[in-house]
Amino acid sequence: MPAIQTSPFSPTDGLIAQVLHNDGSSAALTVGNRVVKYQPPKTEIWLEQRIWGHRFHNDQTPWLLLLEALNIMAAFAADRNVEEIFPGLGENHENRTYEMQKRSDLRHLLFRDRDLDEIASSQAIADPSQWAAWFARVPDGKDRFAYLQERFVSFAALRNAVTLLRGAEVESERHRRPTSRHLAPRGVDMLTADYGESRNDGVNKDRRFFARGGELLYLMLNRSESRKKLEAVVRKRFIGENSRWNKLAKALQSGVEEKKVSMDTFGYLPLARHPAYDRVAEDWYSLLSLEGLPDDSVPEPLMRLSGLGVLQYIVDRSADMIGERRPPYPIDMLAAETANVHKQAKDAFARHKELSRKAIRKLVQALVESNEWKAAQCQTNAEKALKKLCEEVFKYEPWAHTAEMMAEEVTNAAIDNHDQHLGRVVGFYAEQIGFAVARRGNGRWYAASDGFLEALVLANVGAPMELEGFLDKLWRRYGFVIGTEAARQEYPEANYEHFKANQRIFEDRLRILGLSKRLSDDCAFVINPFHRHNGATL
């Protein structure tokens, strides 16, 4: 793990520490936050990391973000030297190492084997001969997989079990390498490491798909106000072994100890506290504590809520840096009569993506306006002093010779780096979690899939809630603008008839999903069918 920094207060820390607390139409600026110190790894430039952390990456989908985070939680839960999964932030950045399970036998059966189906489909071969034929084709054959013959009543039963678990793979359409293919998390024995393979069964910890985003999600949860109560439901839902899916996955594994994938460095999250940490942690807790929600139904909405939490964290941190209230998120219900909502949603999508570039420019400008920059300009060798300051703050030494050109070079280098990965995360995550759509010739804009709407209801509705109250909660909590009341606050010049139609379609979609009901007095309620509301009825 990189050593903790002991360097003096950075000239840009004051800007980095400011946080906007949004509540509907109002926002308050807080400047007393703590910037957690950390010794950066070797990078081309250490600038966006000082705002958002190290690192969120567009190659890591929301599913892989969630799976990486759960692997970390499972590792801490299994470590006898660790008392709590979420101990909170101490004086220094979380200095943590962890180990993930390879589960090579399980992965071979699910993602490498091509003989099971062929042999099991041969009706002319007796069961003992099927086992023998398969053992002859599999690497290390019976020596490695004899336990399966003892656990399954027939070869066909083994094939059926493997087929069933293959159906639990997430993002199977992406055709990743076997060591980057994963199951939907429904128990600890289904969680697997992500790594590249090298010669002689070696492990290449390339972080191609577990790119540290899950580490940052873990850190957000660990620094949240809900971490204590969250730990109990995480252990119950994911660290246990009792789900039918987990039992099946465990039956396919020999249980023989194999070398784990060890991670000896951890990602970086700059701020000690942030409202986004608490928001995503509260969403996690609300979902995981729904006793009526089957374990099988937990992973997908949790993936969507986790992706939303990261997306909004990136946008919120950009707004923090600029000092502007977080721009709202108009959500189009995709109908001809919601054309104005579509326009607002498209404009907001573009603004949110551009915010991060503005934040980068603002951070460089903060250095240029600092006393340290002015003092460097007064040095006998001002060029050398300014380059040294750039290297100390951003780990980048510019080639330019003048102060103005140095600032421009640092800004351009940071934005070029940003646009390759983190700058793409907001748009990519919005699409992946069902929060945006793309149309050829029409660009991208915010719109909600059925799965995304369901996740919002599960995380935000307990006992039945009036539709207007639900819409107000979505606006105040997430900045979502769907109906007329929020639109009046955010868009005084908007066509309210279009937002009225948008709200009507929103209600209709919830009703079709079984999440809304309009009573005889014409009052609409939003319903969470998995919440046990102590006998309250409609």
Coordinates of C-alpha atoms in Angstrom, one line a residue:
M1 CA 0.0 0.0 0.0
P2 CA 1.4 3.5 -0.8
A3 CA 2.6 5.3 2.2
I4 CA 0.4 8.1 3.7
Q5 CA 1.5 11.6 2.7
T6 CA 3.0 13.8 5.4
S7 CA 3.4 16.8 3.0
P8 CA 2.0 20.2 4.0
F9 CA -1.5 21.4 3.1
S10 CA -1.9 21.6 -0.7
P11 CA -2.7 25.0 -2.2
T12 CA -5.7 23.4 -3.9
D13 CA -7.1 21.5 -0.9
G14 CA -9.5 24.4 0.0
L15 CA -11.3 24.1 -3.3
I16 CA -11.3 20.3 -3.3
A17 CA -12.8 20.3 0.2
Q18 CA -15.9 22.4 -0.6
V19 CA -19.1 20.5 -0.8
L20 CA -22.6 21.6 -1.9
H21 CA -25.5 20.2 0.1
N22 CA -28.5 20.0 -2.3
D23 CA -32.1 20.0 -1.1
G24 CA -34.4 20.6 -4.0
S25 CA -34.0 24.1 -5.1
S26 CA -31.6 25.2 -2.4
A27 CA -27.9 24.4 -1.9
A28 CA -25.5 25.3 0.9
L29 CA -21.7 25.4 0.5
T30 CA -19.6 23.6 3.2
V31 CA -15.9 24.2 3.3
G32 CA -14.8 22.4 6.5
N33 CA -14.5 19.0 5.0
R34 CA -11.2 17.0 5.3
V35 CA -9.1 16.0 2.3
V36 CA -7.7 12.6 3.1
K37 CA -4.0 12.4 2.3
Y38 CA -2.6 9.7 0.1
Q39 CA 0.7 9.0 -1.7
P40 CA -0.3 8.7 -5.4
P41 CA 0.9 5.7 -7.5
K42 CA 2.7 6.5 -10.7
T43 CA 0.4 8.1 -13.2
E44 CA 0.7 10.5 -16.2
I45 CA -1.0 13.2 -14.2
W46 CA -2.6 13.3 -10.7
L47 CA -5.3 15.8 -11.2
E48 CA -8.8 14.3 -11.7
Q49 CA -7.9 11.9 -8.9
R50 CA -7.7 14.8 -6.5
I51 CA -11.3 15.6 -7.3
W52 CA -13.0 12.2 -7.7
G53 CA -10.5 9.6 -6.5
H54 CA -8.5 6.8 -8.0
R55 CA -10.3 5.5 -9.9
F56 CA -13.5 5.1 -11.8
H57 CA -13.0 3.7 -15.3
N58 CA -15.4 3.2 -18.2
D59 CA -14.2 -0.3 -18.9
Q60 CA -15.7 -1.3 -15.5
T61 CA -19.5 -1.7 -15.9
P62 CA -21.9 -1.1 -13.0
W63 CA -22.2 -4.9 -12.6
L64 CA -18.4 -5.2 -12.2
L65 CA -18.3 -2.2 -9.9
L66 CA -20.8 -4.0 -7.6
L67 CA -19.0 -7.4 -7.9
E68 CA -15.6 -5.9 -7.0
A69 CA -17.1 -4.1 -4.0
L70 CA -18.8 -7.3 -2.8
N71 CA -15.6 -9.3 -3.2
I72 CA -13.9 -6.8 -0.9
M73 CA -16.7 -7.1 1.7
A74 CA -16.5 -10.9 1.6
A75 CA -12.7 -10.8 2.0
F76 CA -13.0 -8.6 5.1
A77 CA -15.8 -10.7 6.5
A78 CA -13.6 -13.9 6.1
D79 CA -10.5 -12.3 7.6
R80 CA -10.2 -13.2 11.2
N81 CA -7.9 -10.2 11.8
V82 CA -10.7 -7.8 10.7
E83 CA -13.5 -7.1 13.1
E84 CA -15.8 -5.0 10.9
I85 CA -16.5 -4.8 7.2
F86 CA -17.1 -1.1 7.6
P87 CA -14.9 0.2 10.5
G88 CA -15.1 3.8 9.2
L89 CA -12.4 6.3 8.3
G90 CA -9.6 6.8 10.9
E91 CA -7.0 9.6 10.9
N92 CA -5.5 8.3 7.6
H93 CA -6.8 6.9 4.4
E94 CA -8.0 3.3 4.6
N95 CA -4.8 1.2 4.4
R96 CA -6.3 -2.1 3.4
T97 CA -5.3 -5.2 1.6
Y98 CA -7.6 -8.1 0.7
E99 CA -7.7 -11.4 -1.1
M100 CA -10.3 -12.7 -3.6
Q101 CA -11.1 -16.3 -4.5
K102 CA -10.2 -17.6 -7.9
R103 CA -12.7 -20.6 -7.8
S104 CA -11.0 -22.2 -10.7
D105 CA -13.1 -25.4 -10.7
L106 CA -16.3 -23.5 -10.8
R107 CA -15.1 -21.3 -13.6
H108 CA -13.8 -24.2 -15.6
L109 CA -17.2 -25.9 -15.5
L110 CA -19.2 -22.8 -16.3
F111 CA -17.0 -20.9 -18.7
R112 CA -14.4 -23.3 -20.2
D113 CA -15.9 -26.7 -20.5
R114 CA -17.3 -27.6 -24.0
D115 CA -17.8 -31.3 -23.4
L116 CA -20.5 -31.6 -20.8
D117 CA -23.4 -30.8 -23.1
E118 CA -22.2 -33.0 -25.9
I119 CA -21.6 -36.1 -23.7
A120 CA -24.8 -35.6 -21.7
S121 CA -26.8 -35.3 -24.9
S122 CA -25.6 -38.8 -26.1
Q123 CA -28.5 -41.0 -25.0
A124 CA -26.8 -44.2 -26.2
I125 CA -24.0 -43.9 -23.5
A126 CA -24.8 -45.2 -20.0
D127 CA -24.2 -42.9 -17.1
P128 CA -20.9 -44.5 -15.9
S129 CA -19.6 -44.2 -19.5
Q130 CA -20.6 -40.6 -19.7
W131 CA -18.5 -39.8 -16.5
A132 CA -15.6 -41.8 -17.9
A133 CA -15.8 -40.0 -21.3
W134 CA -15.9 -36.6 -19.6
F135 CA -13.0 -37.3 -17.3
A136 CA -10.9 -38.4 -20.3
R137 CA -11.4 -35.0 -22.0
V138 CA -11.1 -32.7 -19.0
P139 CA -7.6 -31.5 -17.9
D140 CA -6.5 -33.5 -14.9
G141 CA -9.8 -35.5 -15.4
K142 CA -10.8 -37.7 -12.5
D143 CA -8.1 -36.5 -10.2
R144 CA -9.5 -33.0 -10.3
F145 CA -13.3 -33.6 -10.6
A146 CA -14.0 -37.0 -9.0
Y147 CA -15.9 -35.2 -6.2
L148 CA -18.6 -34.3 -8.7
Q149 CA -19.5 -37.9 -9.3
E150 CA -20.1 -38.3 -5.5
R151 CA -22.2 -35.2 -5.2
F152 CA -24.5 -35.6 -8.3
V153 CA -26.8 -38.6 -8.8
S154 CA -26.1 -38.7 -12.5
F155 CA -24.0 -37.0 -15.2
A156 CA -27.2 -35.5 -16.5
A157 CA -27.8 -33.9 -13.1
L158 CA -24.4 -32.3 -13.2
R159 CA -25.1 -31.0 -16.7
N160 CA -28.4 -29.5 -15.5
A161 CA -26.7 -27.8 -12.5
V162 CA -24.0 -26.3 -14.7
T163 CA -26.6 -25.1 -17.3
L164 CA -28.7 -23.5 -14.5
L165 CA -25.7 -21.6 -13.1
R166 CA -24.6 -20.5 -16.5
G167 CA -27.9 -18.8 -16.8
A168 CA -26.9 -16.7 -13.7
E169 CA -23.9 -15.1 -15.5
V170 CA -24.1 -11.3 -15.7
E171 CA -23.3 -9.6 -19.0
S172 CA -22.8 -12.9 -20.9
E173 CA -23.2 -11.1 -24.2
R174 CA -19.8 -9.4 -23.7
H175 CA -17.8 -12.6 -24.2
R176 CA -15.0 -11.7 -21.8
R177 CA -12.1 -14.0 -20.9
P178 CA -13.1 -16.8 -18.5
T179 CA -11.4 -15.1 -15.5
S180 CA -13.5 -12.0 -16.1
R181 CA -16.9 -13.8 -16.3
H182 CA -19.0 -13.6 -13.2
L183 CA -22.2 -14.8 -11.7
A184 CA -24.9 -12.5 -10.2
P185 CA -24.0 -12.4 -6.5
R186 CA -26.4 -14.5 -4.5
G187 CA -24.0 -15.8 -1.9
V188 CA -20.3 -15.8 -0.9
D189 CA -19.4 -18.9 -3.0
M190 CA -20.5 -17.2 -6.2
L191 CA -18.1 -14.3 -5.7
T192 CA -14.9 -14.6 -7.8
A193 CA -11.8 -12.6 -8.5
D194 CA -11.1 -10.8 -11.8
Y195 CA -7.6 -11.2 -13.3
G196 CA -5.6 -12.0 -16.4
E197 CA -3.8 -15.2 -16.8
S198 CA 0.0 -15.6 -17.4
R199 CA 2.2 -18.6 -18.0
N200 CA 2.2 -21.6 -15.7
D201 CA -1.2 -20.7 -14.2
G202 CA 0.1 -17.3 -13.0
V203 CA -2.1 -14.4 -12.2
N204 CA -1.8 -11.0 -13.9
K205 CA -3.5 -8.5 -11.7
D206 CA -4.2 -6.1 -14.6
R207 CA -7.3 -4.5 -13.1
R208 CA -8.8 -4.4 -16.5
F209 CA -12.4 -5.0 -15.3
F210 CA -12.0 -4.7 -11.5
A211 CA -10.5 -1.3 -12.1
R212 CA -10.8 0.0 -8.5
G213 CA -14.3 1.5 -8.9
G214 CA -15.6 -1.2 -6.5
E215 CA -12.9 -0.1 -4.0
L216 CA -14.2 3.4 -4.2
L217 CA -17.8 2.3 -3.8
Y218 CA -16.7 0.3 -0.7
L219 CA -14.9 3.5 0.6
M220 CA -18.1 5.5 0.1
L221 CA -20.1 3.0 2.1
N222 CA -17.4 2.8 4.7
R223 CA -17.4 6.6 5.3
S224 CA -21.2 6.9 5.3
E225 CA -23.3 7.6 8.4
S226 CA -25.2 4.3 7.7
R227 CA -22.2 2.0 7.8
K228 CA -23.0 0.3 11.1
K229 CA -26.5 -0.7 10.2
L230 CA -25.5 -1.5 6.7
E231 CA -23.0 -4.1 7.8
A232 CA -25.7 -6.3 9.3
V233 CA -27.8 -6.5 6.1
V234 CA -24.7 -7.0 3.9
R235 CA -23.6 -10.0 6.0
K236 CA -27.1 -11.4 5.9
R237 CA -27.7 -11.0 2.1
F238 CA -24.3 -11.7 0.6
I239 CA -21.8 -13.2 3.1
G240 CA -24.1 -16.1 4.0
E241 CA -24.1 -19.6 2.3
N242 CA -27.8 -20.5 2.6
S243 CA -29.3 -19.4 -0.7
R244 CA -30.2 -22.1 -3.2
W245 CA -28.0 -20.6 -5.8
N246 CA -25.0 -20.4 -3.4
K247 CA -25.5 -24.0 -2.4
L248 CA -25.5 -25.1 -6.0
A249 CA -22.3 -23.1 -6.8
K250 CA -20.6 -24.6 -3.7
A251 CA -21.5 -28.1 -4.8
L252 CA -19.6 -27.6 -8.0
Q253 CA -16.4 -26.6 -6.1
S254 CA -14.0 -29.2 -4.6
G255 CA -13.3 -27.2 -1.5
V256 CA -9.6 -27.7 -1.9
E257 CA -7.7 -24.6 -0.9
E258 CA -6.1 -22.7 -3.8
K259 CA -4.0 -19.6 -3.9
K260 CA -6.0 -16.5 -3.7
V261 CA -5.6 -13.3 -5.7
S262 CA -4.1 -10.8 -3.3
M263 CA -4.6 -7.1 -3.7
D264 CA -2.0 -5.1 -1.7
T265 CA -3.0 -1.6 -2.8
F266 CA -6.3 0.2 -2.5
G267 CA -8.1 3.0 -4.3
Y268 CA -8.2 6.6 -3.2
L269 CA -11.3 8.6 -2.2
P270 CA -10.4 12.2 -1.5
L271 CA -13.0 13.5 0.9
A272 CA -13.7 12.2 4.4
R273 CA -17.4 13.0 4.1
H274 CA -19.9 13.7 1.3
P275 CA -23.7 13.6 0.9
A276 CA -23.2 11.1 -2.0
Y277 CA -21.7 8.6 0.4
D278 CA -24.7 8.7 2.6
R279 CA -27.2 8.6 -0.3
V280 CA -25.8 5.5 -1.9
A281 CA -25.4 3.8 1.6
E282 CA -29.0 4.6 2.4
D283 CA -30.2 3.2 -0.9
W284 CA -28.2 0.0 -0.2
Y285 CA -29.7 -0.3 3.3
S286 CA -33.3 0.3 2.2
L287 CA -33.0 -2.3 -0.5
L288 CA -31.2 -5.0 1.5
S289 CA -33.4 -4.6 4.5
L290 CA -36.6 -5.4 2.5
E291 CA -37.4 -8.7 4.1
G292 CA -40.0 -9.5 1.5
L293 CA -37.6 -9.2 -1.4
P294 CA -36.2 -12.6 -2.4
D295 CA -32.4 -12.9 -2.5
D296 CA -32.7 -13.8 -6.2
S297 CA -34.2 -10.3 -6.8
V298 CA -31.6 -8.3 -5.0
P299 CA -28.6 -8.0 -7.3
E300 CA -30.1 -6.2 -10.3
P301 CA -31.7 -3.3 -8.5
L302 CA -28.6 -3.0 -6.3
M303 CA -26.4 -2.8 -9.4
R304 CA -28.6 0.0 -10.7
L305 CA -28.5 1.9 -7.4
S306 CA -24.8 1.5 -7.1
G307 CA -24.2 2.8 -10.6
L308 CA -26.5 5.7 -9.9
G309 CA -24.6 6.5 -6.7
V310 CA -21.3 6.7 -8.6
L311 CA -22.8 8.7 -11.5
Q312 CA -24.2 11.3 -9.1
Y313 CA -21.1 11.4 -7.0
I314 CA -19.1 12.3 -10.1
V315 CA -21.6 15.0 -11.1
D316 CA -21.9 16.3 -7.5
R317 CA -18.2 16.6 -7.1
S318 CA -18.0 18.6 -10.4
A319 CA -20.7 20.9 -9.1
D320 CA -18.8 21.2 -5.7
M321 CA -15.7 22.4 -7.5
I322 CA -17.5 24.9 -9.7
G323 CA -19.6 26.2 -6.8
E324 CA -22.9 25.8 -8.6
R325 CA -26.0 24.0 -7.5
R326 CA -26.2 20.5 -8.9
P327 CA -28.0 20.6 -12.3
P328 CA -31.3 18.7 -12.2
Y329 CA -32.0 15.4 -14.0
P330 CA -35.1 15.7 -16.2
I331 CA -36.3 12.1 -17.0
D332 CA -38.2 11.6 -20.2
M333 CA -40.9 9.0 -20.3
L334 CA -40.4 8.6 -24.1
A335 CA -43.6 9.7 -25.7
A336 CA -44.6 12.2 -28.5
E337 CA -46.3 14.5 -26.0
T338 CA -43.2 14.8 -23.8
A339 CA -41.1 16.6 -26.5
N340 CA -40.1 19.5 -24.1
V341 CA -39.1 17.0 -21.4
H342 CA -36.9 15.2 -24.0
K343 CA -35.2 18.5 -24.9
Q344 CA -34.5 19.3 -21.2
A345 CA -33.3 15.8 -20.6
K346 CA -30.9 16.0 -23.6
D347 CA -29.5 19.3 -22.5
A348 CA -29.0 18.2 -18.9
F349 CA -27.2 15.0 -20.1
A350 CA -24.7 17.2 -22.1
R351 CA -24.3 19.6 -19.2
H352 CA -23.5 16.9 -16.7
K353 CA -20.8 15.5 -19.0
E354 CA -19.2 18.9 -19.5
L355 CA -19.3 19.7 -15.8
S356 CA -16.3 17.5 -15.1
R357 CA -14.1 19.3 -17.6
K358 CA -15.1 22.6 -16.0
A359 CA -14.1 21.2 -12.6
I360 CA -10.6 20.3 -13.9
R361 CA -10.2 23.8 -15.3
K362 CA -11.3 25.3 -12.0
L363 CA -8.7 23.2 -10.0
V364 CA -5.9 24.4 -12.2
Q365 CA -7.1 27.9 -11.9
A366 CA -7.1 27.5 -8.1
L367 CA -3.4 26.7 -8.2
V368 CA -2.7 29.7 -10.5
E369 CA -4.5 32.0 -8.1
S370 CA -2.7 30.6 -5.0
N371 CA -0.1 32.3 -2.9
E372 CA 2.3 29.5 -3.7
W373 CA 2.0 30.2 -7.5
K374 CA 2.6 33.9 -7.0
A375 CA 5.6 33.2 -4.8
A376 CA 7.0 30.8 -7.4
Q377 CA 6.7 33.6 -10.0
C378 CA 8.8 35.8 -7.8
Q379 CA 11.7 33.3 -7.6
T380 CA 15.0 34.1 -9.4
N381 CA 14.3 31.0 -11.6
A382 CA 10.6 31.3 -11.8
E383 CA 10.2 28.7 -14.6
K384 CA 11.9 26.0 -12.4
A385 CA 9.9 27.0 -9.4
L386 CA 6.6 26.8 -11.2
K387 CA 7.4 23.5 -12.8
K388 CA 8.3 22.1 -9.3
L389 CA 5.0 23.4 -7.9
C390 CA 3.1 21.7 -10.8
E391 CA 4.9 18.5 -10.1
E392 CA 4.3 18.6 -6.4
V393 CA 0.5 19.3 -6.7
F394 CA -0.4 17.4 -9.9
K395 CA 2.6 15.0 -10.4
Y396 CA 3.1 16.6 -13.8
E397 CA 6.0 18.7 -15.0
P398 CA 5.0 20.8 -18.0
W399 CA 7.3 21.5 -21.0
A400 CA 6.1 25.1 -21.4
H401 CA 8.3 28.0 -20.3
T402 CA 5.8 30.7 -19.2
A403 CA 3.3 30.6 -16.3
E404 CA 0.4 31.0 -18.6
M405 CA 1.5 28.3 -21.0
M406 CA 2.2 25.9 -18.1
A407 CA -1.3 26.3 -16.8
E408 CA -2.8 25.7 -20.2
E409 CA -0.6 22.6 -20.7
V410 CA -1.5 21.1 -17.4
T411 CA -5.2 21.8 -18.1
N412 CA -5.0 20.2 -21.6
A413 CA -3.1 17.2 -20.3
A414 CA -5.6 16.6 -17.5
I415 CA -8.6 16.9 -19.8
D416 CA -7.0 14.6 -22.5
N417 CA -6.5 12.0 -19.8
H418 CA -9.9 12.6 -18.3
D419 CA -11.7 12.2 -21.7
Q420 CA -10.3 8.7 -22.2
H421 CA -11.9 7.1 -19.1
L422 CA -13.5 8.9 -16.2
G423 CA -15.0 11.5 -18.5
R424 CA -17.0 8.8 -20.1
V425 CA -18.3 7.2 -17.0
V426 CA -21.4 9.4 -16.5
G427 CA -22.8 8.7 -19.9
F428 CA -21.8 5.1 -19.9
Y429 CA -23.2 4.3 -16.5
A430 CA -26.5 6.2 -17.2
E431 CA -27.1 3.9 -20.2
Q432 CA -26.0 0.7 -18.4
I433 CA -28.3 1.2 -15.4
G434 CA -31.3 2.1 -17.5
F435 CA -31.1 5.8 -16.8
A436 CA -30.5 7.1 -20.4
V437 CA -31.2 6.1 -24.0
A438 CA -29.4 6.7 -27.2
R439 CA -30.9 7.2 -30.6
R440 CA -29.0 7.5 -33.9
G441 CA -29.2 11.0 -35.0
N442 CA -30.8 12.2 -31.8
G443 CA -28.0 11.7 -29.3
R444 CA -28.4 10.6 -25.6
W445 CA -30.7 11.8 -22.9
Y446 CA -32.1 10.9 -19.5
A447 CA -34.9 8.4 -19.7
A448 CA -35.8 5.6 -17.3
S449 CA -36.1 1.9 -18.0
D450 CA -38.6 -0.3 -16.1
G451 CA -35.8 -1.8 -14.1
F452 CA -34.5 1.6 -13.1
L453 CA -38.0 2.7 -12.0
E454 CA -38.4 -0.5 -10.0
A455 CA -35.1 0.1 -8.2
L456 CA -36.1 3.6 -7.3
V457 CA -39.4 2.4 -5.8
L458 CA -37.7 -0.4 -3.8
A459 CA -35.1 2.0 -2.3
N460 CA -37.5 4.9 -1.6
V461 CA -40.9 3.6 -0.7
G462 CA -41.8 1.9 2.5
A463 CA -45.5 2.0 3.3
P464 CA -47.7 3.2 0.4
M465 CA -46.8 6.8 -0.6
E466 CA -48.8 9.3 -2.5
L467 CA -47.5 9.8 -6.0
E468 CA -46.9 13.5 -5.5
G469 CA -44.9 12.8 -2.4
F470 CA -42.8 10.2 -4.2
L471 CA -42.1 12.6 -7.1
D472 CA -41.1 15.3 -4.5
K473 CA -38.8 12.8 -2.8
L474 CA -37.1 11.9 -6.0
W475 CA -36.5 15.5 -6.8
R476 CA -35.1 16.4 -3.4
R477 CA -33.0 13.3 -3.0
Y478 CA -31.7 12.8 -6.5
G479 CA -32.6 15.9 -8.4
F480 CA -35.0 14.0 -10.7
V481 CA -37.5 16.1 -12.5
I482 CA -40.5 14.0 -13.8
G483 CA -43.7 15.9 -13.0
T484 CA -45.1 19.4 -13.0
E485 CA -44.2 20.5 -9.5
A486 CA -40.5 19.9 -9.8
A487 CA -40.5 21.3 -13.3
R488 CA -42.0 24.6 -11.9
Q489 CA -39.0 24.8 -9.5
E490 CA -36.3 23.9 -12.0
Y491 CA -37.7 25.2 -15.4
P492 CA -39.9 28.2 -15.0
E493 CA -40.1 28.6 -18.8
A494 CA -40.9 25.0 -19.5
N495 CA -44.0 23.7 -21.2
Y496 CA -45.9 22.3 -18.2
E497 CA -48.3 20.4 -20.4
H498 CA -45.4 18.2 -21.5
F499 CA -44.3 17.6 -17.9
K500 CA -48.0 16.8 -17.0
A501 CA -48.1 14.2 -19.7
N502 CA -44.7 12.9 -18.6
Q503 CA -46.1 12.5 -15.0
R504 CA -49.2 10.7 -16.3
I505 CA -47.1 8.2 -18.4
F506 CA -44.8 7.7 -15.3
E507 CA -47.8 6.7 -13.2
D508 CA -49.1 4.4 -16.0
R509 CA -45.7 2.7 -16.2
L510 CA -45.6 2.2 -12.4
R511 CA -49.2 0.8 -12.5
I512 CA -48.2 -1.7 -15.2
L513 CA -45.2 -2.8 -13.1
G514 CA -47.5 -3.3 -10.1
L515 CA -46.0 -0.4 -8.3
S516 CA -48.8 2.1 -8.3
K517 CA -52.5 2.1 -7.6
R518 CA -55.2 4.9 -8.0
L519 CA -58.0 4.7 -5.4
S520 CA -61.7 5.5 -5.9
D521 CA -61.1 9.0 -4.5
D522 CA -58.7 9.6 -7.5
C523 CA -55.6 9.6 -5.2
A524 CA -52.6 7.7 -6.7
F525 CA -50.3 5.8 -4.4
V526 CA -46.9 4.2 -5.1
I527 CA -46.5 0.7 -3.6
N528 CA -43.5 -1.3 -2.7
P529 CA -44.8 -4.9 -2.9
F530 CA -41.8 -6.2 -0.9
H531 CA -42.1 -3.8 2.1
R532 CA -43.9 -5.2 5.2
H533 CA -45.8 -2.2 6.3
N534 CA -47.3 -3.6 9.5
G535 CA -50.8 -4.1 8.1
A536 CA -51.2 -0.8 6.4
T537 CA -53.5 -1.3 3.4
L538 CA -55.0 0.7 0.5

